[in-house]
PDB file of C-alpha atoms in Angstrom:
ATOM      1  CA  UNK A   1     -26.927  23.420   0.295  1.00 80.00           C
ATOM      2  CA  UNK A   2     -23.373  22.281  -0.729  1.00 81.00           C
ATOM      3  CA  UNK A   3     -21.972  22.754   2.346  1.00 82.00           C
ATOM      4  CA  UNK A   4     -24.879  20.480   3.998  1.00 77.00           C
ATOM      5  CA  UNK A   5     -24.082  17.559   1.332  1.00 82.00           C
ATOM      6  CA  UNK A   6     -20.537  17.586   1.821  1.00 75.00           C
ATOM      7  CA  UNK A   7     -20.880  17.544   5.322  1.00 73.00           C
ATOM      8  CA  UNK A   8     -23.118  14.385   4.936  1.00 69.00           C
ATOM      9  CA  UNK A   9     -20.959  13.171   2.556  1.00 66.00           C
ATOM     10  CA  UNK A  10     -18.208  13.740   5.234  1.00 62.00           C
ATOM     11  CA  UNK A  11     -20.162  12.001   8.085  1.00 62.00           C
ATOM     12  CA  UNK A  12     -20.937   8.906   6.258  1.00 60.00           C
ATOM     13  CA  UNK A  13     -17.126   8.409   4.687  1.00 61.00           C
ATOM     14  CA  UNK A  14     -15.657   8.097   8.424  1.00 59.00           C
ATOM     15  CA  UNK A  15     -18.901   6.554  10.009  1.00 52.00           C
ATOM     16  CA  UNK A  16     -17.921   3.025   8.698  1.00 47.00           C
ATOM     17  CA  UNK A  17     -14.400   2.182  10.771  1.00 47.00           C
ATOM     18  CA  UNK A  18     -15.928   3.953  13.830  1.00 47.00           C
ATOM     19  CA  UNK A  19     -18.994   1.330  13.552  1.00 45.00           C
ATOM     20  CA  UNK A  20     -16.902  -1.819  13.026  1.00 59.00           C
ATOM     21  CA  UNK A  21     -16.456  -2.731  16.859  1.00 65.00           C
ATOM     22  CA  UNK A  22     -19.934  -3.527  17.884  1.00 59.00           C
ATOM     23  CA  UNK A  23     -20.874  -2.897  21.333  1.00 58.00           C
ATOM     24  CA  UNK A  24     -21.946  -6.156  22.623  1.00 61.00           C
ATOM     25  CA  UNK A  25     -18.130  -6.759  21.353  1.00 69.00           C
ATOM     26  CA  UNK A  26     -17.001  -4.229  24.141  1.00 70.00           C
ATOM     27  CA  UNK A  27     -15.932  -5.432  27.117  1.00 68.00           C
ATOM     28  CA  UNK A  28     -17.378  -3.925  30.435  1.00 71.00           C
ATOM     29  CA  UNK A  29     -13.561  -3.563  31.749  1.00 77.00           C
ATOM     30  CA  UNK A  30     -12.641  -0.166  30.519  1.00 81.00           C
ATOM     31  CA  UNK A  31      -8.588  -1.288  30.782  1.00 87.00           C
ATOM     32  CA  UNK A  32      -8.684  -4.144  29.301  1.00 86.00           C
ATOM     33  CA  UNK A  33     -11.129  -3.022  26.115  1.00 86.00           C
ATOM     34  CA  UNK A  34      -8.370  -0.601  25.689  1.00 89.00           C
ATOM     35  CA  UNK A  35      -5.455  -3.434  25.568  1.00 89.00           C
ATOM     36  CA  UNK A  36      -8.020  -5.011  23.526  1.00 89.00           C
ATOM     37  CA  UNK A  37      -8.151  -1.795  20.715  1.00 89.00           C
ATOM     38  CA  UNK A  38      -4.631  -1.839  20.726  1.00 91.00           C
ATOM     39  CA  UNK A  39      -4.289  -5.001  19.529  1.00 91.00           C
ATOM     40  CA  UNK A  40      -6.493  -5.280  17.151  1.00 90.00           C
ATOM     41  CA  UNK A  41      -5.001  -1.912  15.118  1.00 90.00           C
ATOM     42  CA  UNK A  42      -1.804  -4.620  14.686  1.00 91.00           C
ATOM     43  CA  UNK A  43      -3.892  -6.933  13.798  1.00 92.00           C
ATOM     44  CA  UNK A  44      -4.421  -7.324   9.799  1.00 89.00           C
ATOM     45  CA  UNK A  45      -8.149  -8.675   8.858  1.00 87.00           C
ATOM     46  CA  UNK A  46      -7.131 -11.886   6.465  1.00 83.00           C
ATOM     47  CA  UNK A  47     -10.582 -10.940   4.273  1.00 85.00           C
ATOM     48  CA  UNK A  48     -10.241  -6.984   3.748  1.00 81.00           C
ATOM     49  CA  UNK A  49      -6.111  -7.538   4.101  1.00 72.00           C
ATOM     50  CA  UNK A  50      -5.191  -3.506   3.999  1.00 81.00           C
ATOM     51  CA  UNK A  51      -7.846  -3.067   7.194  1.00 87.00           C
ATOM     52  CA  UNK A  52      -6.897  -3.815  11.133  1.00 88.00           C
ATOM     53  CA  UNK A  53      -9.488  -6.103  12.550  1.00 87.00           C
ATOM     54  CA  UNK A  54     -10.659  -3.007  14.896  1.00 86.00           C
ATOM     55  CA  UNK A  55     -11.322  -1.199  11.451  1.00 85.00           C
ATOM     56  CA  UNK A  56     -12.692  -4.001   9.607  1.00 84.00           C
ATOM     57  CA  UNK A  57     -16.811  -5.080   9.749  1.00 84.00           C
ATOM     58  CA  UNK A  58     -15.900  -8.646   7.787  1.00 86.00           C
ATOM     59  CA  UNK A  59     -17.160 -11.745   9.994  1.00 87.00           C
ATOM     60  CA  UNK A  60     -13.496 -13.180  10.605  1.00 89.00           C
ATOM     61  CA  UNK A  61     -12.505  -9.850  11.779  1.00 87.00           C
ATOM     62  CA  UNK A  62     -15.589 -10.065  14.578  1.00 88.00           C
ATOM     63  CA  UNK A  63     -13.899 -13.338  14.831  1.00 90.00           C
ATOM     64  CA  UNK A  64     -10.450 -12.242  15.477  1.00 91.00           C
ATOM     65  CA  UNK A  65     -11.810  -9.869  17.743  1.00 90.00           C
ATOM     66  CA  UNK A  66     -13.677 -11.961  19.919  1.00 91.00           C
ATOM     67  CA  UNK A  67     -10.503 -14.312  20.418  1.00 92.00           C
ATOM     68  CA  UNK A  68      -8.253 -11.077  21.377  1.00 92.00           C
ATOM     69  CA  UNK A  69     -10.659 -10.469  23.957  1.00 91.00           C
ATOM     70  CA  UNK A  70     -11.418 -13.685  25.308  1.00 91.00           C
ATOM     71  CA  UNK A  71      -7.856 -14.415  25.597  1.00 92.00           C
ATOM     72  CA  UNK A  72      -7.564 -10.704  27.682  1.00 90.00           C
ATOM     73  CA  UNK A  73     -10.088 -11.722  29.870  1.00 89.00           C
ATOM     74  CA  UNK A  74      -8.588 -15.204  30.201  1.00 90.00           C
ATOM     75  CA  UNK A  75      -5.260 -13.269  32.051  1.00 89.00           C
ATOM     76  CA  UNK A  76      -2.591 -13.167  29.586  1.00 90.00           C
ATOM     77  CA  UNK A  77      -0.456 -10.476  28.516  1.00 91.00           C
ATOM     78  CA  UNK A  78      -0.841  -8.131  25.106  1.00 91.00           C
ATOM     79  CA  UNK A  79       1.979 -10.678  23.727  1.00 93.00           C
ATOM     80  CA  UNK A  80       0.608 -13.938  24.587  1.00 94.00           C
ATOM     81  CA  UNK A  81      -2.697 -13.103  22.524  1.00 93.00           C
ATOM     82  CA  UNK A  82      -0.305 -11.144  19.715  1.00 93.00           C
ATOM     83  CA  UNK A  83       1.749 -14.801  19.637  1.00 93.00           C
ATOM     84  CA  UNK A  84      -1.641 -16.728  20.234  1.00 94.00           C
ATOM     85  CA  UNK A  85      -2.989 -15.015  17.277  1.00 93.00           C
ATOM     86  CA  UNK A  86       0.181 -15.370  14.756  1.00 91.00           C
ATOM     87  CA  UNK A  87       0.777 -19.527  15.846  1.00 92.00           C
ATOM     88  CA  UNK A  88      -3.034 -19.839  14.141  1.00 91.00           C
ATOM     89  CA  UNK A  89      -2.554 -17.202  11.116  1.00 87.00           C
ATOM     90  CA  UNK A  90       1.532 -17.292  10.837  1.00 86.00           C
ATOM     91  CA  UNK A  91       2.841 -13.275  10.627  1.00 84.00           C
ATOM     92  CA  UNK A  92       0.441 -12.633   7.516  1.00 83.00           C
ATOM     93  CA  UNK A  93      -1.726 -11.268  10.401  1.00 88.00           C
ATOM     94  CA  UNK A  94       0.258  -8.614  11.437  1.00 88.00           C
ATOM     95  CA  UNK A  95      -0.150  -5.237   9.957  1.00 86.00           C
ATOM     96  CA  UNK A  96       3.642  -4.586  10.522  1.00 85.00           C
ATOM     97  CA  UNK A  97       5.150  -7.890  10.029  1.00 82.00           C
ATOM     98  CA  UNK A  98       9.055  -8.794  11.658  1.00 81.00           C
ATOM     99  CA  UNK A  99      11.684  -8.787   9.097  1.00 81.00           C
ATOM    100  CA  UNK A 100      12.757 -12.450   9.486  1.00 80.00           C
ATOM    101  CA  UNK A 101      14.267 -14.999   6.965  1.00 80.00           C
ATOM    102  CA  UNK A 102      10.387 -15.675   6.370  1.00 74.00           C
ATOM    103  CA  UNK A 103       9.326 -12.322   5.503  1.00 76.00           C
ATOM    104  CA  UNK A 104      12.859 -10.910   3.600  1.00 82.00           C
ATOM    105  CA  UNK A 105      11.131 -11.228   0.566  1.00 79.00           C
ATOM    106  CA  UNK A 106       8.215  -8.987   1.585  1.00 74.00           C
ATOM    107  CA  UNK A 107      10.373  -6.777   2.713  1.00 77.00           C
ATOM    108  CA  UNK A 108      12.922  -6.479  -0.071  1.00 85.00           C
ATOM    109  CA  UNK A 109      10.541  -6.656  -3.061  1.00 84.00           C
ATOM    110  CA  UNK A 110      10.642  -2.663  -3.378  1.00 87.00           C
ATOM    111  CA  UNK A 111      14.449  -2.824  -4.061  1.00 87.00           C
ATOM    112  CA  UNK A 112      13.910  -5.459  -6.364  1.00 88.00           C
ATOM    113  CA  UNK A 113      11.507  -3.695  -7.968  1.00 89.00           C
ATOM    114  CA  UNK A 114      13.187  -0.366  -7.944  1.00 92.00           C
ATOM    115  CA  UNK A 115      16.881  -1.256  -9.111  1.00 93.00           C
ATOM    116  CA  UNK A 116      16.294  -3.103 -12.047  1.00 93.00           C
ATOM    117  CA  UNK A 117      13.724  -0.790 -13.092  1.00 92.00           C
ATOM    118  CA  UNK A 118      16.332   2.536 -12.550  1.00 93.00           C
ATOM    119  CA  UNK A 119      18.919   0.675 -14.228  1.00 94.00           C
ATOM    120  CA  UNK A 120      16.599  -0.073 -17.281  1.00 93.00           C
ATOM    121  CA  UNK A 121      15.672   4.062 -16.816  1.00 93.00           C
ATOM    122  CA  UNK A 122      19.338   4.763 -16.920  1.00 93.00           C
ATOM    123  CA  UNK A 123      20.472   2.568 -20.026  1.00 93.00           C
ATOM    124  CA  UNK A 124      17.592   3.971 -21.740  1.00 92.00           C
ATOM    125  CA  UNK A 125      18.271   7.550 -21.253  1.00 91.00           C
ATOM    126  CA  UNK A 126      22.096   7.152 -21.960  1.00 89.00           C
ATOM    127  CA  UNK A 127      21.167   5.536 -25.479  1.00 87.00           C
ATOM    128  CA  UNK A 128      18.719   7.978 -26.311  1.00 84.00           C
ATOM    129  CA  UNK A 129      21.184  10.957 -25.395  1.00 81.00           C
ATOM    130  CA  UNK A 130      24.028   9.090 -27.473  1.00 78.00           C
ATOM    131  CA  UNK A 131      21.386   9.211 -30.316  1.00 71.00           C
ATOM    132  CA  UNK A 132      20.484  13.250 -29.781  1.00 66.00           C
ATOM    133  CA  UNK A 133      24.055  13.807 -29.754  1.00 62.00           C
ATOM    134  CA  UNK A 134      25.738  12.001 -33.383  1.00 61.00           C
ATOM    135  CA  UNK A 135      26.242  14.583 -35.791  1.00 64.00           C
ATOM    136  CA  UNK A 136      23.689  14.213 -38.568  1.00 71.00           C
ATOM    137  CA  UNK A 137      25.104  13.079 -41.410  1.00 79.00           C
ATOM    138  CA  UNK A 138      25.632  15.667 -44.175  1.00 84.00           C
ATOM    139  CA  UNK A 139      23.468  16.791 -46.995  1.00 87.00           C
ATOM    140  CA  UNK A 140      24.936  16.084 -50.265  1.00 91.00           C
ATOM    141  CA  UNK A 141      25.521  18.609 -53.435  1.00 93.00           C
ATOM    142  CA  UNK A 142      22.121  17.226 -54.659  1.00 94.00           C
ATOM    143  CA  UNK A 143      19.870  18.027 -51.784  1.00 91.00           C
ATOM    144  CA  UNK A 144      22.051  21.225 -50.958  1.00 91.00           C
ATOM    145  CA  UNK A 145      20.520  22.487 -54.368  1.00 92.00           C
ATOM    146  CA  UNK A 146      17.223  21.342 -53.687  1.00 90.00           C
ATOM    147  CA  UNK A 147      16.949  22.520 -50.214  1.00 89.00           C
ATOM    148  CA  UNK A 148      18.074  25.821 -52.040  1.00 91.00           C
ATOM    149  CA  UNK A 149      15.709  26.215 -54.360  1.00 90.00           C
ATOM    150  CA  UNK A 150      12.805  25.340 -51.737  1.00 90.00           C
ATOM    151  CA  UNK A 151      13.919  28.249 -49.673  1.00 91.00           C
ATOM    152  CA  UNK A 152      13.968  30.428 -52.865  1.00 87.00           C
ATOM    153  CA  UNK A 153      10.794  29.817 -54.133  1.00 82.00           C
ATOM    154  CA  UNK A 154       9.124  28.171 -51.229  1.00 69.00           C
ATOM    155  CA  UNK A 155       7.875  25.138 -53.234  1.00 66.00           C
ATOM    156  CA  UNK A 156       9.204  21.773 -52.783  1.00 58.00           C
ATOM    157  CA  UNK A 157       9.838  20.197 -56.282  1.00 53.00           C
TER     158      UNK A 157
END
């Protein structure tokens, strides 16, 4: 019985990008629909964001579908609809976008992210070893004798 809910459970998790492209979406030119899959998986749906359009059920992405392939079936190439595409939606739409005095930010924000925060990491672990490593400071004659007689008798006074 487990075996038959996880394998439902299974079927239904990957049934939802599979269903996205409708078929009345399809075009009846088998070479073209496939130009047209291509570029929609490098196409980023503006609604879901982390989806391609070819993954993504959201209305705009139907949208954004529909204009790949009308501009396919209006003759140009898999670049003139990727450039048709990013002069309406800028290069937000790409899933992979160009690293271009635009997008440097995008693109360098790990770094940003990263250095400061292993410098902090660093600073922080060299003061806490430089704390481990001072000698304590020494008991005095006073609290020799009462550390003494705790270890004698095993009560603290």
């Amino acid at each position: 019985m487990r075996r038959v809910i996880l394998g439902l459970f299974c079927a239904l998790l990957f049934a939802g990008p599979v269903a996205a492209v409708l078929p009345e979406e399809q075009l009846a030119d088998p070479a073209l629909e496939a130009r047209a899959r291509v570029i929609s998986q490098e196409l980023r749906c503006v609604v879901c964001q982390n989806q391609s359009i070819d993954d993504s059920d959201a209305p705009l992405a139907a949208d954004l579908r529909a204009i790949v392939r009308e501009r396919l079936s209006a003759g140009d190439t898999n670049e003139e609809v990727m450039a048709y595409i990013v002069a309406r939606y800028g290069n937000f739409v790409l899933l992979k976008p160009p690293l271009d005095l635009q997008t440097i930010l995008l693109w360098s924000a790990p770094l940003l992210v990263l250095i400061p925060g292993g410098l902090g990491l660093a600073l922080y672990l060299r003061r806490r070893s430089r704390a481990g490593a001072a000698d304590p400071t020494p008991l005095s004659a006073e609290e020799r004798r009462a550390l003494a007689a705790i270890l004698k008798t095993g009560d603290a006074p």
